[in-house]
XYZ file of C-alpha atoms in Angstrom:
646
model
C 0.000 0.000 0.000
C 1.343 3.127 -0.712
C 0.793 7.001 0.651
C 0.152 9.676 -2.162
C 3.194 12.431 -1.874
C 0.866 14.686 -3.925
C -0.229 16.361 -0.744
C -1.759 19.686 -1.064
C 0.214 22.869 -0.252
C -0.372 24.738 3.043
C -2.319 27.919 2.603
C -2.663 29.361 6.129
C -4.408 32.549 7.035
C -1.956 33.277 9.864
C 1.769 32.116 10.741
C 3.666 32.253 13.653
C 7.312 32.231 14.019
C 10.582 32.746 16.525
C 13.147 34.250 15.683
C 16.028 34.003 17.575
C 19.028 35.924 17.365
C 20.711 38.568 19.383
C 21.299 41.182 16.424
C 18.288 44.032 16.492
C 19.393 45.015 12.724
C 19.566 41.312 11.732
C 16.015 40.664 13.406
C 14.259 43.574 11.656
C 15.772 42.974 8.486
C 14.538 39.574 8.656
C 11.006 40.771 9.522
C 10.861 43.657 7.297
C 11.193 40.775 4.815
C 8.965 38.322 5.919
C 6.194 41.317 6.044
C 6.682 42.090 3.046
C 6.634 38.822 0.811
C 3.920 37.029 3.281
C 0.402 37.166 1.333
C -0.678 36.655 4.815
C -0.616 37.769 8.257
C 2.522 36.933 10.377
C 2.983 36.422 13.970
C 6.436 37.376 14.460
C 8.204 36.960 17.944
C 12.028 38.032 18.408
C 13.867 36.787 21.268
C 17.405 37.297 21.952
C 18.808 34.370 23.626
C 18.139 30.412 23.443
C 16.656 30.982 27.267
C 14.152 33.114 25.933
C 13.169 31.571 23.075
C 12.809 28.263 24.880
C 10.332 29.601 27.429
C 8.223 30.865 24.520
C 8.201 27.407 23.103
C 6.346 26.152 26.123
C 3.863 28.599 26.367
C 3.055 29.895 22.430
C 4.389 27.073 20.060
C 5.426 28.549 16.748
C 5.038 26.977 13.511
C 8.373 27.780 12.083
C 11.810 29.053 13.922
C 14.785 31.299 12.737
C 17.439 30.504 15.047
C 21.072 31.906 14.710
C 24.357 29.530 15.858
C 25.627 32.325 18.126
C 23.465 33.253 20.756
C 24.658 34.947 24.237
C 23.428 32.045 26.498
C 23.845 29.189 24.240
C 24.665 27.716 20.731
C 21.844 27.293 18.158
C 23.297 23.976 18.152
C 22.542 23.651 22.133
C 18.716 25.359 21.397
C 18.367 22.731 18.611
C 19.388 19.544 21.388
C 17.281 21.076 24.167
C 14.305 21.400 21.530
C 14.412 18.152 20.253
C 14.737 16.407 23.480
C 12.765 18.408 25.959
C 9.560 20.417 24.086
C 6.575 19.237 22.260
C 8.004 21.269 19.181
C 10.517 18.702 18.093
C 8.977 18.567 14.676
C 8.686 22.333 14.079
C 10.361 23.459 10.968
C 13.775 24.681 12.095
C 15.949 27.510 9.575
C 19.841 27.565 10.632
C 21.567 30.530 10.315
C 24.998 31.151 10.759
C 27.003 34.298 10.123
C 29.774 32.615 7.937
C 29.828 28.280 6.626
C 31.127 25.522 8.628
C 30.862 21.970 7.086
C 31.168 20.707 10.499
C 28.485 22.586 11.849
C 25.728 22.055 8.833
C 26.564 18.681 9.304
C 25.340 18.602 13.206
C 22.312 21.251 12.527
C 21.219 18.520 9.638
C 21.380 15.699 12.056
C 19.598 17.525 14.553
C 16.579 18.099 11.816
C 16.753 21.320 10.704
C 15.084 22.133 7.366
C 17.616 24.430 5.902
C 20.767 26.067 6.760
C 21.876 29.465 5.236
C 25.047 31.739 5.635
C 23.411 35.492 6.415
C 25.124 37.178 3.641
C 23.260 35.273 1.099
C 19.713 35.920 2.019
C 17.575 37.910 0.208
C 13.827 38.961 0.790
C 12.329 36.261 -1.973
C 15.085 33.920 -0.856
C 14.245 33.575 2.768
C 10.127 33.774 2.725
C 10.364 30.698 -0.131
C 12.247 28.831 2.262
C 10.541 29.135 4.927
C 7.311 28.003 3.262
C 9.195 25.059 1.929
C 9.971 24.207 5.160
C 6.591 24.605 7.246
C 4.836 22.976 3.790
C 7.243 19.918 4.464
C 6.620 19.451 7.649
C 3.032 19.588 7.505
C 2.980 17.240 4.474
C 5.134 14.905 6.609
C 2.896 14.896 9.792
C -0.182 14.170 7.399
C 1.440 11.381 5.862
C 2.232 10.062 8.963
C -1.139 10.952 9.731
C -2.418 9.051 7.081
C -0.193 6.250 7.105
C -1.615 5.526 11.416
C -5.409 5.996 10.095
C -4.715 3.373 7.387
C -2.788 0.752 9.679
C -5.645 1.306 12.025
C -8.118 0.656 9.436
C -5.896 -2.921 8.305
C -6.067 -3.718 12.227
C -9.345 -2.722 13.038
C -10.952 -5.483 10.052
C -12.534 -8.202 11.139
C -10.977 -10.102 7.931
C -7.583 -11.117 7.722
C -5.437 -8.813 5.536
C -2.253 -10.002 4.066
C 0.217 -8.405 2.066
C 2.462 -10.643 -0.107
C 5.315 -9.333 -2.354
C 5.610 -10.807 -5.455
C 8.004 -13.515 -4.624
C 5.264 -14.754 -2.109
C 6.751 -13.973 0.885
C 4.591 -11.645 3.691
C 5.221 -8.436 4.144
C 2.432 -7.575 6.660
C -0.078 -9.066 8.245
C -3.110 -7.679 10.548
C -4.165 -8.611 13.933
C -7.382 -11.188 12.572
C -4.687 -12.691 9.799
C -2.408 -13.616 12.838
C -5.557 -15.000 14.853
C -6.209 -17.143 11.821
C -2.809 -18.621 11.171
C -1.911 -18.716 14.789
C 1.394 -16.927 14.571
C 2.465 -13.345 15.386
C 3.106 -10.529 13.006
C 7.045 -10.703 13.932
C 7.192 -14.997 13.209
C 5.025 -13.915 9.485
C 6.836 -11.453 7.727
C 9.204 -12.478 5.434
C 8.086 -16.679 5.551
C 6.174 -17.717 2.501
C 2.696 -17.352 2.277
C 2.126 -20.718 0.696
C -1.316 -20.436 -0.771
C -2.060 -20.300 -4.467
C -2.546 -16.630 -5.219
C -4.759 -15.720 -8.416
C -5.369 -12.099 -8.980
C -8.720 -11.266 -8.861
C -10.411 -14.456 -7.771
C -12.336 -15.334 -4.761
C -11.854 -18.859 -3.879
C -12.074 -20.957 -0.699
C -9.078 -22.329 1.096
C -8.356 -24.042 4.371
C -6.022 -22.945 6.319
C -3.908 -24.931 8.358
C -3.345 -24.564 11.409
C -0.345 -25.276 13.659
C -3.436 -27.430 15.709
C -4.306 -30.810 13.482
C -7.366 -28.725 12.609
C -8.030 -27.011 9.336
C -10.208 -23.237 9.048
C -12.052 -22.788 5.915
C -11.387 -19.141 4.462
C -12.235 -17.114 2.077
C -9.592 -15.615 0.057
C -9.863 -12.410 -2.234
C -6.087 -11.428 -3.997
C -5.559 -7.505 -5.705
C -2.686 -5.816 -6.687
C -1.478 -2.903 -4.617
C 2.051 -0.871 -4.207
C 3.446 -1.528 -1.061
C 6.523 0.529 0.418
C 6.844 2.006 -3.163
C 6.743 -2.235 -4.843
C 3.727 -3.899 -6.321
C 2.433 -6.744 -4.329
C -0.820 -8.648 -3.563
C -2.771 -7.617 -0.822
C -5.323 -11.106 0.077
C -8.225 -10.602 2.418
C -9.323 -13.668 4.413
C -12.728 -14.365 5.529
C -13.183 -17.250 8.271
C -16.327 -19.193 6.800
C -16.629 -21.153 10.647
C -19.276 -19.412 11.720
C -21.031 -19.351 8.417
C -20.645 -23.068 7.766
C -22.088 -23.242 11.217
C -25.204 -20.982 10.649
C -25.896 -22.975 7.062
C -25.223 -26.116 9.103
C -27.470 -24.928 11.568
C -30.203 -23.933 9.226
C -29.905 -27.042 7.309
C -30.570 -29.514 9.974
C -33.511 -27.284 11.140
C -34.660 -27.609 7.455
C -34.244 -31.606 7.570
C -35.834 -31.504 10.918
C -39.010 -29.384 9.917
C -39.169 -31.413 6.228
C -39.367 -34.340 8.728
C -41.746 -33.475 10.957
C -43.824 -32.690 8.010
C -43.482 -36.248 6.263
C -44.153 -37.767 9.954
C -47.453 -35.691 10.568
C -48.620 -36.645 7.085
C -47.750 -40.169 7.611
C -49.251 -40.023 11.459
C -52.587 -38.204 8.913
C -52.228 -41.634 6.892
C -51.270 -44.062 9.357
C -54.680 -42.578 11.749
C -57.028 -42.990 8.371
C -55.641 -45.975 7.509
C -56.675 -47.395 11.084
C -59.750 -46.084 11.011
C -60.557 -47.929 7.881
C -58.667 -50.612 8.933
C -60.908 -50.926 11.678
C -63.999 -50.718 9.641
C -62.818 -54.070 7.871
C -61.923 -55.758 10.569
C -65.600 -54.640 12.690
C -66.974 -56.863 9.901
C -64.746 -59.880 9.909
C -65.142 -60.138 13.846
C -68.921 -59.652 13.936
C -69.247 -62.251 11.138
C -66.989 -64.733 12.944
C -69.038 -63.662 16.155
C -72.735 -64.305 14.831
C -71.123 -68.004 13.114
C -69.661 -69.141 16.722
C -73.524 -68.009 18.163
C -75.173 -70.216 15.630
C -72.930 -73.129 16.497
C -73.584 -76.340 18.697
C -70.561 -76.363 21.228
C -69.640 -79.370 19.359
C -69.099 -78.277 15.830
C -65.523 -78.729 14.409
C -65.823 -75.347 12.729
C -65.652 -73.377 16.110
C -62.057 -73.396 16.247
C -61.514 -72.073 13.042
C -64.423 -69.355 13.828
C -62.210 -68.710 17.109
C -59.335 -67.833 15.277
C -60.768 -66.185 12.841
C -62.109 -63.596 16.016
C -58.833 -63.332 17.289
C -57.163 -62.538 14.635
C -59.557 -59.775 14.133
C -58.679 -58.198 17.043
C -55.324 -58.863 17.058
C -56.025 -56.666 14.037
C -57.144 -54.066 16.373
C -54.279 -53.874 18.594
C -52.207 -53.247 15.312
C -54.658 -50.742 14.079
C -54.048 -49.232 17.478
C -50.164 -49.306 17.450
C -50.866 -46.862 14.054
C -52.773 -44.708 15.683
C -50.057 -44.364 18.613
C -47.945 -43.531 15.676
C -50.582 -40.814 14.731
C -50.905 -39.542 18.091
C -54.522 -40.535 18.677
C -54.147 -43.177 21.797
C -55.860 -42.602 24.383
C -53.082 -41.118 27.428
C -54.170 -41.335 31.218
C -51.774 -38.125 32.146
C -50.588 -38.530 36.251
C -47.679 -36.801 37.828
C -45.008 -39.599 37.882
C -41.634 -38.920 39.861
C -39.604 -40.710 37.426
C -37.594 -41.693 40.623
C -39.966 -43.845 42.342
C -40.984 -45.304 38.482
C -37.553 -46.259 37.255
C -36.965 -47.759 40.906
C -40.317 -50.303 40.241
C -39.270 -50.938 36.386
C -35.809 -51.581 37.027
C -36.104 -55.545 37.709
C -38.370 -56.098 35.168
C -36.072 -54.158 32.732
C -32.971 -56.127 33.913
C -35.129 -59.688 33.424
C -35.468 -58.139 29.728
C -31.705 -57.947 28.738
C -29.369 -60.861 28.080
C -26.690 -61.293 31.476
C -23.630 -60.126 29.537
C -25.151 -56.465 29.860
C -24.662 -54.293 32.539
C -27.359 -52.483 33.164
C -27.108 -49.163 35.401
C -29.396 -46.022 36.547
C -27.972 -43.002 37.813
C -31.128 -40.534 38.759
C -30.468 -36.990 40.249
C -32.124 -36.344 43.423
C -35.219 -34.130 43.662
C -36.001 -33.951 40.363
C -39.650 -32.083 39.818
C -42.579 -34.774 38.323
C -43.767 -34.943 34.434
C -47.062 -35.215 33.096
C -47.242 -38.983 31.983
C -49.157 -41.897 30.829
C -47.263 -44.444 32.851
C -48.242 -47.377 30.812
C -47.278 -45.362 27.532
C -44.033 -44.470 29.831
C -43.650 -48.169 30.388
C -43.782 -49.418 26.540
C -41.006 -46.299 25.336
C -38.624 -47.142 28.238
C -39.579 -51.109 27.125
C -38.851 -50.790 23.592
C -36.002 -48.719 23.648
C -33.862 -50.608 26.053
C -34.986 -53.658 23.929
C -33.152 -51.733 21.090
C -29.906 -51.022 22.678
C -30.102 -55.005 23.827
C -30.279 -55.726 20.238
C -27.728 -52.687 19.176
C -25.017 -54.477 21.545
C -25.684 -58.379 21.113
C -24.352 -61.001 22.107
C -21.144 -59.749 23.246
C -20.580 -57.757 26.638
C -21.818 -54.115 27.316
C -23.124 -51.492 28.618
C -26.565 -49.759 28.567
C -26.783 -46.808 30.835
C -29.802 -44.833 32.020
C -29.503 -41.751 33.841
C -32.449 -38.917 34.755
C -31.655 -34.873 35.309
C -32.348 -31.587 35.369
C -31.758 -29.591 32.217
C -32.340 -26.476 30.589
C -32.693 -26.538 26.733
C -32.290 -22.954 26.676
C -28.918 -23.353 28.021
C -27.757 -26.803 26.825
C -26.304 -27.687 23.573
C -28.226 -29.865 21.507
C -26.602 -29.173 18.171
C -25.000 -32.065 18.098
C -28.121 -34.119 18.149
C -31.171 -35.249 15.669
C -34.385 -33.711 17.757
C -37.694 -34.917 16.891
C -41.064 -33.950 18.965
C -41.795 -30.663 20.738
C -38.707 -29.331 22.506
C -39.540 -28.216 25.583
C -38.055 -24.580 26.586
C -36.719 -24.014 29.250
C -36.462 -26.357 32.061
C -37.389 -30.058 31.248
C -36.263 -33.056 32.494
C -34.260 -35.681 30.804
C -34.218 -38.846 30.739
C -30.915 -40.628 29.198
C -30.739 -44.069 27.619
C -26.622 -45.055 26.644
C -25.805 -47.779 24.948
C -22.318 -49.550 24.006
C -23.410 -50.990 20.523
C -22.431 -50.582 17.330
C -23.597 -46.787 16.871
C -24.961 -45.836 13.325
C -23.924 -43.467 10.626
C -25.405 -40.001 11.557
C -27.168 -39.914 8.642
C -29.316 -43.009 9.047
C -30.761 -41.453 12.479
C -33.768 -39.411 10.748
C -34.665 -42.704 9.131
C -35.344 -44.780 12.334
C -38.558 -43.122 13.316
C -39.859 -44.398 9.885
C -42.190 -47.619 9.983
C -40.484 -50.994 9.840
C -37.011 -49.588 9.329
C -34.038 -51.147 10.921
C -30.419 -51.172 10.844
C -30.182 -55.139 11.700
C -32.785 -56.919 9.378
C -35.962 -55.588 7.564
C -38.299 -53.827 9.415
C -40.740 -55.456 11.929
C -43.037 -53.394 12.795
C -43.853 -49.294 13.724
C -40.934 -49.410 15.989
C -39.062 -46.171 16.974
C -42.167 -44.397 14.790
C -44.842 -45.523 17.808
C -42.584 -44.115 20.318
C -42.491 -40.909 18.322
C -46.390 -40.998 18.292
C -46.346 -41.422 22.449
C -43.553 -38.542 22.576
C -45.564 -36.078 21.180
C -48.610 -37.039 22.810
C -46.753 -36.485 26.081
C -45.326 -32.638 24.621
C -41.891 -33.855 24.471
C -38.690 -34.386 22.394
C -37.001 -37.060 21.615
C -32.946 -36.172 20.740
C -30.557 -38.512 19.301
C -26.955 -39.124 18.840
C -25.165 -42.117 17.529
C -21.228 -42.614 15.856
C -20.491 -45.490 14.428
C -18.304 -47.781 17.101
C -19.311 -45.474 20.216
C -22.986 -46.657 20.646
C -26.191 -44.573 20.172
C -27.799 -42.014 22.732
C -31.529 -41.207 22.933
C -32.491 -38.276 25.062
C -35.738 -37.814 26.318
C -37.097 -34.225 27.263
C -40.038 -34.224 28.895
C -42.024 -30.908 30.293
C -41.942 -30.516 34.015
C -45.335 -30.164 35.720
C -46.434 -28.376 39.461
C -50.296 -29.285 39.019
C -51.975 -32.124 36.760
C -54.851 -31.521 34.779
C -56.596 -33.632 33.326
C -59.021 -33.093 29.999
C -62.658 -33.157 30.494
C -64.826 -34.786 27.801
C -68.169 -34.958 28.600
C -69.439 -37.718 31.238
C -71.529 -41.225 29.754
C -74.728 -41.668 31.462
C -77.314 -44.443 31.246
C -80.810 -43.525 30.546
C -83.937 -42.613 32.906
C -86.112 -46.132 33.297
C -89.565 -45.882 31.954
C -92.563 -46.419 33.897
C -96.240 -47.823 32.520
C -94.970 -47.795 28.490
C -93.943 -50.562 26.537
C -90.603 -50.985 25.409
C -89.377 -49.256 22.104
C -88.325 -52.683 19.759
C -86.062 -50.962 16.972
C -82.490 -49.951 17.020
C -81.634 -47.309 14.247
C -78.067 -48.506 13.350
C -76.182 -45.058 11.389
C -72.601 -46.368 9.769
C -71.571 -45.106 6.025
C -69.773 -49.228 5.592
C -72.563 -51.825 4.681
C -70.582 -54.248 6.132
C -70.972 -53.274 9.324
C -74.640 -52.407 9.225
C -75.138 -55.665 7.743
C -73.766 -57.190 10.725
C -75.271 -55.190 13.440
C -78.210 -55.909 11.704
C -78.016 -59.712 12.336
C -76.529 -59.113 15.764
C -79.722 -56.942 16.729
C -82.223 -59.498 15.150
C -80.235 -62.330 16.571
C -81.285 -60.612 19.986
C -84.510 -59.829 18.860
C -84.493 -56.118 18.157
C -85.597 -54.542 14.701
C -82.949 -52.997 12.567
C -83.020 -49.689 10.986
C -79.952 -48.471 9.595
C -78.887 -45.380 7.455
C -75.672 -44.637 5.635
C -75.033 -42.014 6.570
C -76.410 -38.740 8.748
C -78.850 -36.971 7.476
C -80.995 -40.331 6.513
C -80.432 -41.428 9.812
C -81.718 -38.469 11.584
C -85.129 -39.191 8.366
C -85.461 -42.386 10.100
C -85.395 -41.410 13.731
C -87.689 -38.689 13.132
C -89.925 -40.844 11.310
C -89.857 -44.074 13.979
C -89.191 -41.523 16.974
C -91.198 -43.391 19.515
C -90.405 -47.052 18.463
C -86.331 -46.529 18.652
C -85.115 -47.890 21.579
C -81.428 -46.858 21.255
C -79.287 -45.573 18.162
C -75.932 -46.721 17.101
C -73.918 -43.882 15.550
C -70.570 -44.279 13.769
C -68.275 -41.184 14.398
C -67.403 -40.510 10.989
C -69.819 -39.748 7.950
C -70.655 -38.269 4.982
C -73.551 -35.244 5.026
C -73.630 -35.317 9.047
C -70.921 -36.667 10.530
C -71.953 -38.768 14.153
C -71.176 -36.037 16.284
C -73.816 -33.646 14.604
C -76.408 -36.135 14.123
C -75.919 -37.166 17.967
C -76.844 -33.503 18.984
C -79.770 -32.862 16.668
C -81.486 -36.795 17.694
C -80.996 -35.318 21.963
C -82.268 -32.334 21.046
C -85.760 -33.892 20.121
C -85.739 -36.768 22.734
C -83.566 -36.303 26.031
C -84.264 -40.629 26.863
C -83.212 -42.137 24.114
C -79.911 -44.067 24.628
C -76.752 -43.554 21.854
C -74.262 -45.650 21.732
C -71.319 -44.138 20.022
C -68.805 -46.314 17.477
C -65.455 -45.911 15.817
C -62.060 -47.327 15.325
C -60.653 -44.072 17.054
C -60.080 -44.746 21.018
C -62.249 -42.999 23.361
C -60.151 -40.061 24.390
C -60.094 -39.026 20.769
C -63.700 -39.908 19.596
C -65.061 -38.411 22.593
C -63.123 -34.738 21.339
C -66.026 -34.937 18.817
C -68.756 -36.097 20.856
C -68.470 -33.927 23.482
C -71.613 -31.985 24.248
C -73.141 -34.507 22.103
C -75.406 -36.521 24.866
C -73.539 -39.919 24.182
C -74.542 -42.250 26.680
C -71.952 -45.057 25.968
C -68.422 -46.052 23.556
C -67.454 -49.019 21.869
C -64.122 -48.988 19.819
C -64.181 -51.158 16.616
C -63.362 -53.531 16.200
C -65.527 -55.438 18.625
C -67.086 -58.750 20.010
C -70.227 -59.734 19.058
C -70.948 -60.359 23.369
C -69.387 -56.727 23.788
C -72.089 -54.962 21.706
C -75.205 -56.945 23.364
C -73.732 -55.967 26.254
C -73.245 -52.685 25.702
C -77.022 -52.881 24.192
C -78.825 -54.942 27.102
C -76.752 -51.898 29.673
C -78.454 -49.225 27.834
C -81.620 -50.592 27.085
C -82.560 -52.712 29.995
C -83.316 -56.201 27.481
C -81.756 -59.105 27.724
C -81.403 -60.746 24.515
C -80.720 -64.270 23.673
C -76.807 -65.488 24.966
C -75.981 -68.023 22.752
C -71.761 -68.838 22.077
């Protein structure tokens, strides 16, 4: 980098100067000159001895001094020393003058700094006013270089990007303070090594810098051309990308995360229609199985088969209910559970769970505030994901460690891990399981909430995926960590809770008894599958009540208003086309406050009865069910026995 010498000349409105000598005739000639050829006004002080004109230096500064070698009191090579060494004015402009030459003495007034040096007898009036504006001009256009040359090493210092400048054999020159940060060496252990990187003019390109750590910085590098110290040379600017790479780290997992959480709440969508539907099919191969085994001597070879058939249908169920724990739809029974006290009662059965070679510990901070919990839900996660780390390890020796504890997420650093679920903020608690398997490539871990994946063998079942569903039903997070050969870690963040509460739905009652009438014979039976109304049809006759069904809503509420007083209870599905069951339940209590209805659908309660609340619902019954379940459920609400025949 270079300073322009092109520096403007000074045009003061005033000047003031010293001059010192101990001639009156020399002094007013002088003056009388100065007036004269000044376009200006001077301030002219006269002083006789060095003494004098030293005191006026501390007290009125001049901007240029006349000073003669023979003084009274002193040399003007003494006033020169004590000038230099002892007043702020050690870079005013000095003129030497000397009443006849002396090599000798030029030489020591030049050393000392003085601007020119003249014998008296060769002065003239033009002579002696452009010298001293040479001198005060060069001066001044010294101290702004100077100037100028601080503000712009400031500026190189003050950047937040490392500056380096190169000469064109590629050694450094110079280096700022953030250049030294990023190559870890000092300004003094730079200059003049090679720089060592590739240096294209113009270019911006990335580089990584290495370090005298094993570690490498990525940079971004900028070269120009600039004259430095009067030769060309490169100047490169270095930008540390860390923090960048961070931030577009950063916002890329939160990207993967969110494209994630999308693709599992459209699956959960999916997985909860599918087991509703699922359901639906499975209602009819139950019932049908159901009303077969009822029309069967005790004796017929067929009733095992029948039997099987039944169980398998609701085996069925359970699996249609494992989706919709993936979807978030299970019903939760939320308590305050000191996870203390519940990992002290689990432990055993946990340790019965995993093979002897693994050792098993818990490690649970003291006084850790409750969380608002199914504990059966509780039970299955803590279940299934120990089962997992069994499986991760083997059958060779190791470790799985749990551990429970305080933690703020507001304070802790989860960057490092693969978060799924709502993170609590705040204060949470965690809850730790450690493993010593195998660990798994980092970028498999968003894959092992998906259904039936696994790292070991082809998927099984919902897996990790239900345990998502249960995590978010409970508000919480689940964050995970894994390297291959040191194990996996899944962190669990639940919400901490003071004071429980507990949804209210609206309550089930049975209806009043009537007195004198007799009893209302039809059921009106409201489901949009004909499969189902089929069967409920020859469950209801089978028991000897008429069947009307609709297929949907609004001809079931035709049919109830038309048969009002012969219904004796209505069997609504939940959901319909037209008027969905909720609706229809609402506009049948509006018109009769007795009759019983008995709500149906593959949903579980808790979630079904979000619909029906406010509805008037006597009663539930989750599909699929048992043929006995139903006539149960019917004889409860209805007071009739029917026929019981298995």
């Amino acid at each position: 980098m270079t300073i322009p010498t092109d520096v403007a000349q000074l045009s003061p409105s005033h000047l003031r100067l010293f001059i010192v000598n101990d001639s009156p005739r020399d002094r007013a000639r002088y003056i009388r000159w100065m007036q004269r050829a000044a376009p200006f006004r001077l301030d002219i002080q006269e002083m006789s001895t060095g003494t004098q004109a030293l005191e006026a230096c501390g007290s009125t500064p001049p901007q240029c001094i006349l000073v003669d070698y023979q003084l009274p009191d002193m040399t003007g090579l003494d006033f020169l020393e004590h000038i230099k060494h002892s007043h702020s004015q050690a870079e005013t402009p000095f003129i030497f003058l000397t009443g006849h030459g002396n090599e000798e003495i030029a030489a020591q007034a030049i050393k000392l700094g003085v601007q020119d040096y003249f014998i008296n007898n060769t002065l003239s009036e033009e002579f002696l006013w452009r010298h001293i504006q040479q001198a005060v001009n060069q001066v001044s256009s010294v101290n702004r270089i100077q100037a100028l040359e601080r503000q712009s090493r400031t500026i190189l210092q003050s950047s937040e990007d490392g500056l380096v400048v190169i000469d064109l054999n590629g050694l450094i020159c110079f280096t700022n303070l953030a250049a030294e940060q990023l190559l870890q060496q000092s300004g003094a252990e730079l200059r003049g090594t090679s720089f060592g990187y590739p240096i294209v003019q113009g270019e911006t390109r990335e580089i990584a810098i290495r370090c005298q750590s094993t570690q490498t910085t990525p940079v971004e590098m900028r070269v120009v051309t600039i004259e430095w110290e009067n030769e060309p040379a490169y100047l490169a600017s270095l930008r540390d990308l860390t923090e960048r790479r961070q931030g577009e780290e950063e916002r890329q997992r939160h990207e993967t995360e969110r494209q994630y959480a999308q693709k599992q709440e459209s699956l959960g969508v999916l997985a909860g229609g599918i087991a509703h539907d699922f359901n639906n099919l499975l209602m009819s191969i139950v019932a049908r199985a159901g009303l077969a085994l009822r029309s069967l001597s005790s004796d017929s070879p067929a009733r095992e088969h029948l039997q099987i058939i039944e169980k398998s249908g609701l085996r069925g169920g359970e699996l249609a209910n494992q989706m919709l724990t993936f979807a978030g739809q299970t019903r939760l029974d939320f308590q305050a559970i000191n996870l203390q006290q519940f990992l002290n009662d689990i432990k055993p059965f946990l340790r019965s769970t995993v093979s002897k070679r693994i050792i098993l510990t818990f490690t649970v901070s003291s006084n850790l505030p409750p969380i608002r919990a199914d504990q059966s839900q509780l039970r299955q996660l803590l279940m299934n994901i120990v089962t997992n780390a069994a499986e991760a390890i083997g059958d060779q020796e190791g470790t799985i460690q749990m551990s429970a504890s305080a933690m703020d997420t507001s304070t802790h650093d989860l960057r490092h891990y693969h978060i799924m679920g709502d993170l609590p903020s705040g204060p949470c608690v965690s809850f730790k399981i450690q493993d010593s398997g195998n660990g798994m490539n980092p970028e498999l871990i968003p894959k092992i909430f998906d259904p039936f994946f696994s790292t070991k063998f082809p998927g099984r079942g919902l897996g990790l995926a239900a345990l998502l569903g249960i995590v978010r039903g409970h508000g919480a997070a689940i964050a995970v960590h894994s390297r291959i050969g040191h194990g996996t870690e899944f962190l669990f963040l639940f919400p901490t809770t003071h004071t429980l509460s507990v949804p209210q739905y609206a309550s089930l009652t049975l209806p009043k008894e009537s007195s004198g009438k007799a009893m209302p014979s039809k059921i009106l039976v409201v489901d949009d599958e004909e499969e189902i109304r089929t069967a409920c049809s020859l469950i209801l006759t089978e028991i000897g009540f008429d069947a009307l069904v609709a297929q949907d809503g609004k001809s079931g509420l035709q049919i109830f208003e038309h048969y009002q007083g012969d219904i004796a209870l209505v069997f609504l599905d939940l959901t319909m086309p037209y008027l969905d069951g909720g609706k229809l339940a609402k506009k049948i209590r509006a018109s009769d406050l007795d009759v019983p209805i008995l709500m149906s659908s593959g949903y579980p309660e808790e979630e079904a009865m979000k619909h029906f609340a406010q509805s008037g619902i006597n009663a539930f019954i989750q599909k699929p069910f048992q043929v006995e379940v139903l006539i149960a459920k019917i004889e409860e609400l209805t007071g009739k026995e029917g026929r019981k025949e298995r």
